[in-house]
PDB file of C-alpha atoms in Angstrom:
ATOM      1  CA  ASP A  18     115.842  79.728  77.366  1.00 55.00           C
ATOM      2  CA  THR A  19     112.229  79.612  78.489  1.00 77.00           C
ATOM      3  CA  GLY A  20     112.402  82.362  81.096  1.00 93.00           C
ATOM      4  CA  VAL A  21     110.883  85.834  80.998  1.00 97.00           C
ATOM      5  CA  SER A  22     112.595  88.101  78.489  1.00 97.00           C
ATOM      6  CA  GLN A  23     112.535  91.880  78.177  1.00 98.00           C
ATOM      7  CA  ASP A  24     113.585  94.174  75.390  1.00 97.00           C
ATOM      8  CA  PRO A  25     115.483  96.423  75.283  1.00 97.00           C
ATOM      9  CA  ARG A  26     117.761  95.855  78.264  1.00 97.00           C
ATOM     10  CA  HIS A  27     118.846  99.488  78.301  1.00 97.00           C
ATOM     11  CA  LYS A  28     117.267 102.646  76.934  1.00 98.00           C
ATOM     12  CA  ILE A  29     118.557 106.204  76.991  1.00 98.00           C
ATOM     13  CA  THR A  30     116.151 108.874  75.855  1.00 98.00           C
ATOM     14  CA  LYS A  31     115.678 112.609  76.019  1.00 97.00           C
ATOM     15  CA  ARG A  32     113.008 114.184  78.162  1.00 97.00           C
ATOM     16  CA  GLY A  33     109.743 114.466  76.288  1.00 97.00           C
ATOM     17  CA  GLN A  34     110.296 111.464  74.055  1.00 98.00           C
ATOM     18  CA  ASN A  35     108.080 108.370  74.066  1.00 98.00           C
ATOM     19  CA  VAL A  36     109.510 104.942  74.865  1.00 98.00           C
ATOM     20  CA  THR A  37     108.086 101.443  74.637  1.00 98.00           C
ATOM     21  CA  PHE A  38     109.293  98.316  76.370  1.00 98.00           C
ATOM     22  CA  ARG A  39     108.377  94.731  75.599  1.00 98.00           C
ATOM     23  CA  CYS A  40     108.012  91.727  77.878  1.00 98.00           C
ATOM     24  CA  ASP A  41     107.702  88.108  76.756  1.00 97.00           C
ATOM     25  CA  PRO A  42     106.470  85.941  79.643  1.00 96.00           C
ATOM     26  CA  ILE A  43     106.930  82.236  80.178  1.00 94.00           C
ATOM     27  CA  SER A  44     104.600  80.762  77.583  1.00 91.00           C
ATOM     28  CA  GLU A  45     102.096  78.939  79.782  1.00 87.00           C
ATOM     29  CA  HIS A  46     101.760  81.779  82.296  1.00 91.00           C
ATOM     30  CA  ASN A  47      98.457  83.648  82.241  1.00 90.00           C
ATOM     31  CA  ARG A  48      99.470  86.461  84.604  1.00 92.00           C
ATOM     32  CA  LEU A  49     101.893  89.211  83.696  1.00 95.00           C
ATOM     33  CA  TYR A  50     103.117  91.965  86.033  1.00 95.00           C
ATOM     34  CA  TRP A  51     105.015  95.211  85.610  1.00 96.00           C
ATOM     35  CA  TYR A  52     107.124  96.717  88.409  1.00 96.00           C
ATOM     36  CA  ARG A  53     109.423  99.708  88.617  1.00 97.00           C
ATOM     37  CA  GLN A  54     112.529 100.006  90.759  1.00 96.00           C
ATOM     38  CA  THR A  55     114.132 103.357  91.439  1.00 95.00           C
ATOM     39  CA  LEU A  56     117.516 103.853  93.065  1.00 92.00           C
ATOM     40  CA  GLY A  57     117.634 102.660  96.652  1.00 91.00           C
ATOM     41  CA  GLN A  58     114.108 101.251  96.603  1.00 94.00           C
ATOM     42  CA  GLY A  59     112.587  97.837  96.196  1.00 95.00           C
ATOM     43  CA  PRO A  60     110.488  97.044  93.134  1.00 95.00           C
ATOM     44  CA  GLU A  61     107.093  98.798  93.175  1.00 94.00           C
ATOM     45  CA  PHE A  62     104.015  97.386  91.515  1.00 93.00           C
ATOM     46  CA  LEU A  63     102.666  99.173  88.447  1.00 95.00           C
ATOM     47  CA  THR A  64     100.045  96.933  86.865  1.00 95.00           C
ATOM     48  CA  TYR A  65      99.105  93.364  86.056  1.00 93.00           C
ATOM     49  CA  PHE A  66      97.210  91.354  83.469  1.00 94.00           C
ATOM     50  CA  GLN A  67      95.379  88.096  83.580  1.00 91.00           C
ATOM     51  CA  ASN A  68      95.374  86.862  80.014  1.00 92.00           C
ATOM     52  CA  GLU A  69      94.621  89.999  77.986  1.00 93.00           C
ATOM     53  CA  ALA A  70      92.654  91.786  80.721  1.00 93.00           C
ATOM     54  CA  GLN A  71      94.386  94.498  82.713  1.00 93.00           C
ATOM     55  CA  LEU A  72      93.016  93.836  86.186  1.00 90.00           C
ATOM     56  CA  GLU A  73      94.785  96.406  88.321  1.00 90.00           C
ATOM     57  CA  LYS A  74      96.764  99.599  87.989  1.00 91.00           C
ATOM     58  CA  SER A  75      98.805 101.265  90.721  1.00 89.00           C
ATOM     59  CA  ARG A  76      98.505 104.943  91.492  1.00 87.00           C
ATOM     60  CA  LEU A  77     102.134 105.108  90.330  1.00 84.00           C
ATOM     61  CA  LEU A  78     100.872 104.506  86.806  1.00 87.00           C
ATOM     62  CA  SER A  79     100.159 108.048  85.678  1.00 89.00           C
ATOM     63  CA  ASP A  80      98.187 108.795  82.517  1.00 93.00           C
ATOM     64  CA  ARG A  81     101.493 109.013  80.613  1.00 96.00           C
ATOM     65  CA  PHE A  82     101.915 105.268  81.131  1.00 96.00           C
ATOM     66  CA  SER A  83      99.969 102.651  79.226  1.00 96.00           C
ATOM     67  CA  ALA A  84     100.332  98.894  79.181  1.00 97.00           C
ATOM     68  CA  GLU A  85      98.828  96.352  76.844  1.00 96.00           C
ATOM     69  CA  ARG A  86      98.753  92.617  76.448  1.00 96.00           C
ATOM     70  CA  PRO A  87      96.738  92.290  73.245  1.00 91.00           C
ATOM     71  CA  LYS A  88      96.716  88.537  72.742  1.00 87.00           C
ATOM     72  CA  GLY A  89      97.375  87.419  76.265  1.00 86.00           C
ATOM     73  CA  SER A  90     100.996  86.664  75.464  1.00 91.00           C
ATOM     74  CA  PHE A  91     103.624  89.429  75.277  1.00 96.00           C
ATOM     75  CA  SER A  92     103.049  92.823  76.843  1.00 98.00           C
ATOM     76  CA  THR A  93     104.199  96.345  76.098  1.00 98.00           C
ATOM     77  CA  LEU A  94     104.654  99.261  78.464  1.00 98.00           C
ATOM     78  CA  GLU A  95     104.692 102.704  76.878  1.00 97.00           C
ATOM     79  CA  ILE A  96     105.730 105.915  78.565  1.00 97.00           C
ATOM     80  CA  GLN A  97     104.733 109.095  76.773  1.00 97.00           C
ATOM     81  CA  ARG A  98     106.474 112.454  77.239  1.00 97.00           C
ATOM     82  CA  THR A  99     109.155 110.958  79.456  1.00 97.00           C
ATOM     83  CA  GLU A 100     110.371 112.894  82.477  1.00 96.00           C
ATOM     84  CA  GLN A 101     113.644 112.563  84.365  1.00 96.00           C
ATOM     85  CA  GLY A 102     111.725 111.012  87.261  1.00 95.00           C
ATOM     86  CA  ASP A 103     110.823 108.086  84.997  1.00 97.00           C
ATOM     87  CA  SER A 104     114.455 106.932  85.085  1.00 97.00           C
ATOM     88  CA  ALA A 105     114.304 103.502  86.693  1.00 97.00           C
ATOM     89  CA  MET A 106     114.564  99.771  86.141  1.00 97.00           C
ATOM     90  CA  TYR A 107     111.316  98.411  84.687  1.00 98.00           C
ATOM     91  CA  LEU A 108     110.760  94.778  85.604  1.00 97.00           C
ATOM     92  CA  CYS A 109     108.308  92.333  84.138  1.00 97.00           C
ATOM     93  CA  ALA A 110     107.224  89.114  85.821  1.00 96.00           C
ATOM     94  CA  SER A 111     104.876  86.298  84.911  1.00 94.00           C
ATOM     95  CA  GLY A 112     103.032  83.634  86.869  1.00 90.00           C
ATOM     96  CA  VAL A 113     100.065  81.330  86.985  1.00 85.00           C
ATOM     97  CA  VAL A 114      96.925  82.382  88.859  1.00 74.00           C
ATOM     98  CA  GLY A 115      96.385  80.132  91.814  1.00 70.00           C
ATOM     99  CA  PRO A 116      96.861  79.879  95.545  1.00 64.00           C
ATOM    100  CA  ALA A 117      99.143  81.845  97.809  1.00 57.00           C
ATOM    101  CA  GLN A 118     102.093  79.799  96.619  1.00 64.00           C
ATOM    102  CA  GLU A 119     102.032  81.535  93.247  1.00 80.00           C
ATOM    103  CA  THR A 120     105.569  82.533  92.327  1.00 88.00           C
ATOM    104  CA  GLN A 121     106.264  85.502  90.082  1.00 92.00           C
ATOM    105  CA  TYR A 122     109.143  84.834  87.699  1.00 94.00           C
ATOM    106  CA  PHE A 123     111.037  87.955  86.751  1.00 96.00           C
ATOM    107  CA  GLY A 124     112.790  89.079  83.617  1.00 97.00           C
ATOM    108  CA  PRO A 125     116.136  90.909  83.672  1.00 97.00           C
ATOM    109  CA  GLY A 126     114.515  94.330  83.413  1.00 97.00           C
ATOM    110  CA  THR A 127     114.827  97.347  81.145  1.00 98.00           C
ATOM    111  CA  ARG A 128     116.933 100.134  82.559  1.00 97.00           C
ATOM    112  CA  LEU A 129     115.643 103.527  81.424  1.00 98.00           C
ATOM    113  CA  LEU A 130     117.641 106.725  81.654  1.00 98.00           C
ATOM    114  CA  VAL A 131     115.884 109.970  80.792  1.00 98.00           C
ATOM    115  CA  LEU A 132     118.268 112.853  80.102  1.00 96.00           C
TER     116      LEU A 132
ATOM    117  CA  ILE B  24     100.332 101.988 103.781  1.00 68.00           C
ATOM    118  CA  LEU B  25     101.880  98.529 104.012  1.00 77.00           C
ATOM    119  CA  ASN B  26     105.593  98.582 104.723  1.00 89.00           C
ATOM    120  CA  VAL B  27     108.194  95.842 104.377  1.00 95.00           C
ATOM    121  CA  GLU B  28     111.509  96.461 106.121  1.00 97.00           C
ATOM    122  CA  GLN B  29     114.740  94.594 105.529  1.00 98.00           C
ATOM    123  CA  SER B  30     117.886  94.700 107.603  1.00 97.00           C
ATOM    124  CA  PRO B  31     120.722  95.153 107.328  1.00 97.00           C
ATOM    125  CA  GLN B  32     120.813  97.278 104.196  1.00 96.00           C
ATOM    126  CA  SER B  33     124.192  95.799 103.248  1.00 96.00           C
ATOM    127  CA  LEU B  34     126.523  93.178 104.563  1.00 95.00           C
ATOM    128  CA  HIS B  35     130.153  92.297 103.868  1.00 97.00           C
ATOM    129  CA  VAL B  36     131.362  88.854 104.948  1.00 97.00           C
ATOM    130  CA  GLN B  37     134.302  86.584 104.313  1.00 97.00           C
ATOM    131  CA  GLU B  38     133.980  83.371 102.359  1.00 97.00           C
ATOM    132  CA  GLY B  39     132.920  80.619 104.728  1.00 97.00           C
ATOM    133  CA  ASP B  40     131.045  82.893 107.146  1.00 97.00           C
ATOM    134  CA  SER B  41     127.423  82.161 107.883  1.00 96.00           C
ATOM    135  CA  THR B  42     125.042  85.069 107.813  1.00 96.00           C
ATOM    136  CA  ASN B  43     121.408  85.999 108.188  1.00 95.00           C
ATOM    137  CA  PHE B  44     119.057  88.807 107.232  1.00 95.00           C
ATOM    138  CA  THR B  45     115.696  89.951 108.532  1.00 98.00           C
ATOM    139  CA  CYS B  46     112.472  90.863 106.770  1.00 98.00           C
ATOM    140  CA  SER B  47     109.689  92.544 108.787  1.00 97.00           C
ATOM    141  CA  PHE B  48     106.148  92.863 107.468  1.00 95.00           C
ATOM    142  CA  PRO B  49     102.641  93.650 108.750  1.00 91.00           C
ATOM    143  CA  SER B  50     101.385  90.707 110.796  1.00 87.00           C
ATOM    144  CA  SER B  51      97.693  91.299 110.094  1.00 85.00           C
ATOM    145  CA  ASN B  52      96.015  89.785 107.028  1.00 84.00           C
ATOM    146  CA  PHE B  53      99.144  87.831 106.122  1.00 88.00           C
ATOM    147  CA  TYR B  54      98.914  85.801 102.913  1.00 88.00           C
ATOM    148  CA  ALA B  55     102.420  84.953 101.683  1.00 90.00           C
ATOM    149  CA  LEU B  56     106.054  85.949 101.990  1.00 94.00           C
ATOM    150  CA  HIS B  57     108.505  85.615  99.098  1.00 95.00           C
ATOM    151  CA  TRP B  58     112.301  85.699  99.042  1.00 97.00           C
ATOM    152  CA  TYR B  59     114.252  86.548  95.887  1.00 97.00           C
ATOM    153  CA  ARG B  60     117.943  86.699  95.064  1.00 97.00           C
ATOM    154  CA  TRP B  61     118.988  89.329  92.529  1.00 97.00           C
ATOM    155  CA  GLU B  62     122.459  89.246  91.051  1.00 96.00           C
ATOM    156  CA  THR B  63     123.680  92.235  89.107  1.00 91.00           C
ATOM    157  CA  ALA B  64     122.646  92.188  85.425  1.00 91.00           C
ATOM    158  CA  LYS B  65     120.473  89.115  85.926  1.00 95.00           C
ATOM    159  CA  SER B  66     116.803  88.418  86.630  1.00 96.00           C
ATOM    160  CA  PRO B  67     115.612  88.247  90.234  1.00 96.00           C
ATOM    161  CA  GLU B  68     115.526  84.546  91.121  1.00 96.00           C
ATOM    162  CA  ALA B  69     112.735  83.146  93.277  1.00 95.00           C
ATOM    163  CA  LEU B  70     114.106  81.380  96.362  1.00 96.00           C
ATOM    164  CA  PHE B  71     111.112  80.644  98.580  1.00 95.00           C
ATOM    165  CA  VAL B  72     107.391  81.244  98.969  1.00 93.00           C
ATOM    166  CA  MET B  73     106.216  80.838 102.548  1.00 93.00           C
ATOM    167  CA  THR B  74     102.629  80.843 103.709  1.00 91.00           C
ATOM    168  CA  LEU B  75     102.309  79.125 107.097  1.00 90.00           C
ATOM    169  CA  ASN B  76     103.433  80.363 110.482  1.00 92.00           C
ATOM    170  CA  GLY B  77     106.478  78.355 111.528  1.00 91.00           C
ATOM    171  CA  ASP B  78     107.344  77.434 107.942  1.00 93.00           C
ATOM    172  CA  GLU B  79     110.966  76.569 107.336  1.00 96.00           C
ATOM    173  CA  LYS B  80     112.301  76.160 103.824  1.00 96.00           C
ATOM    174  CA  LYS B  81     115.727  75.128 102.592  1.00 97.00           C
ATOM    175  CA  LYS B  82     117.546  75.253  99.272  1.00 94.00           C
ATOM    176  CA  GLY B  83     121.131  74.081  99.449  1.00 95.00           C
ATOM    177  CA  ARG B  84     122.995  76.315 101.902  1.00 97.00           C
ATOM    178  CA  ILE B  85     120.137  78.827 102.077  1.00 97.00           C
ATOM    179  CA  SER B  86     117.200  78.483 104.448  1.00 98.00           C
ATOM    180  CA  ALA B  87     114.362  80.680 105.650  1.00 98.00           C
ATOM    181  CA  THR B  88     111.959  80.778 108.563  1.00 98.00           C
ATOM    182  CA  LEU B  89     108.627  82.526 108.954  1.00 97.00           C
ATOM    183  CA  ASN B  90     106.796  83.999 111.954  1.00 97.00           C
ATOM    184  CA  THR B  91     103.487  85.443 110.804  1.00 95.00           C
ATOM    185  CA  LYS B  92     102.253  86.300 114.300  1.00 94.00           C
ATOM    186  CA  GLU B  93     105.087  88.721 114.963  1.00 94.00           C
ATOM    187  CA  GLY B  94     105.638  89.619 111.328  1.00 95.00           C
ATOM    188  CA  TYR B  95     109.169  88.588 110.470  1.00 96.00           C
ATOM    189  CA  SER B  96     111.155  86.167 108.345  1.00 98.00           C
ATOM    190  CA  TYR B  97     114.828  85.284 108.551  1.00 98.00           C
ATOM    191  CA  LEU B  98     117.006  84.187 105.641  1.00 98.00           C
ATOM    192  CA  TYR B  99     120.145  82.223 106.547  1.00 97.00           C
ATOM    193  CA  ILE B 100     123.145  81.451 104.387  1.00 98.00           C
ATOM    194  CA  LYS B 101     125.515  78.819 105.718  1.00 97.00           C
ATOM    195  CA  GLY B 102     129.159  78.960 104.653  1.00 97.00           C
ATOM    196  CA  SER B 103     128.843  81.969 102.309  1.00 97.00           C
ATOM    197  CA  GLN B 104     130.528  81.719  98.922  1.00 97.00           C
ATOM    198  CA  PRO B 105     131.482  84.559  96.540  1.00 96.00           C
ATOM    199  CA  GLU B 106     128.692  83.437  94.201  1.00 96.00           C
ATOM    200  CA  ASP B 107     126.180  84.234  96.968  1.00 97.00           C
ATOM    201  CA  SER B 108     126.961  87.916  96.449  1.00 97.00           C
ATOM    202  CA  ALA B 109     123.646  89.483  95.448  1.00 97.00           C
ATOM    203  CA  THR B 110     120.775  91.587  96.718  1.00 97.00           C
ATOM    204  CA  TYR B 111     118.242  89.545  98.674  1.00 98.00           C
ATOM    205  CA  LEU B 112     114.682  90.857  98.455  1.00 98.00           C
ATOM    206  CA  CYS B 113     111.666  89.852 100.461  1.00 97.00           C
ATOM    207  CA  ALA B 114     108.119  90.583  99.317  1.00 95.00           C
ATOM    208  CA  PHE B 115     104.811  90.396 101.147  1.00 91.00           C
ATOM    209  CA  LYS B 116     101.305  89.676 100.002  1.00 89.00           C
ATOM    210  CA  ASN B 117      98.230  90.275 102.177  1.00 84.00           C
ATOM    211  CA  TYR B 118      94.608  89.193 102.206  1.00 75.00           C
ATOM    212  CA  GLY B 119      92.159  91.776 101.033  1.00 65.00           C
ATOM    213  CA  GLY B 120      94.798  93.710  99.203  1.00 63.00           C
ATOM    214  CA  SER B 121      95.724  93.627  95.601  1.00 63.00           C
ATOM    215  CA  GLN B 122      95.255  90.300  93.910  1.00 61.00           C
ATOM    216  CA  GLY B 123      98.372  90.777  91.928  1.00 64.00           C
ATOM    217  CA  ASN B 124     101.091  92.751  93.460  1.00 77.00           C
ATOM    218  CA  LEU B 125     103.894  91.933  95.838  1.00 89.00           C
ATOM    219  CA  ILE B 126     105.102  94.582  98.260  1.00 92.00           C
ATOM    220  CA  PHE B 127     108.885  94.516  98.303  1.00 95.00           C
ATOM    221  CA  GLY B 128     111.436  95.610 100.842  1.00 97.00           C
ATOM    222  CA  LYS B 129     114.497  97.546  99.747  1.00 97.00           C
ATOM    223  CA  GLY B 130     116.691  94.475  99.944  1.00 97.00           C
ATOM    224  CA  THR B 131     119.876  93.410 101.698  1.00 98.00           C
ATOM    225  CA  LYS B 132     122.999  93.625  99.556  1.00 97.00           C
ATOM    226  CA  LEU B 133     125.425  90.833 100.417  1.00 98.00           C
ATOM    227  CA  SER B 134     129.084  90.902  99.375  1.00 97.00           C
ATOM    228  CA  VAL B 135     131.170  87.793 100.023  1.00 97.00           C
ATOM    229  CA  LYS B 136     134.931  88.259  99.816  1.00 96.00           C
ATOM    230  CA  PRO B 137     137.087  85.296  98.789  1.00 94.00           C
TER     231      PRO B 137
END
């Protein structure tokens, strides 16, 4: 399967713990995006990378959140000192920089539950 | 704040019915409109990317139209099948905004009964 993969698919943690999620994009894609979806909402943009450079961060990305893409391939999203409000589906997508027709291809997401 | 609205929020139809949903978005600085289908426990699947006013796209029994001047897109499903049951998301991208992100609506959840 050459699609976007995410690990883990589900994570349950206690408030205050740190969690890290991984995203493996489609191999030839140079852009990688992170989104978050909370109950009843559409996905909301968090941040994106072009190759290894993090080009934009949403205001939703508080200082407890950090994302990396060290070699321009896989990416990690870490949440420190988790709070119950962090419970959500975290989606990763990848794409190729280009014109308006650029499609973002999504992974299956990591569902986080903070108790 | 850019807002993307989708209606209806949910829809229940019988197998064989045709149906349609609406996505409304800001008409100024339009760049692209995306439609995705998201089945439970799977990855959101890209259906269409539309960029030109009057665009019509088709994929099997699913088609979409785009009106950038009035800021709406319709998604049509002809002869719904149980496997069409999913949440259908639209997402908007504008000029002058973020280079990267898509602004999503909340989705329309479709349930097709056999």
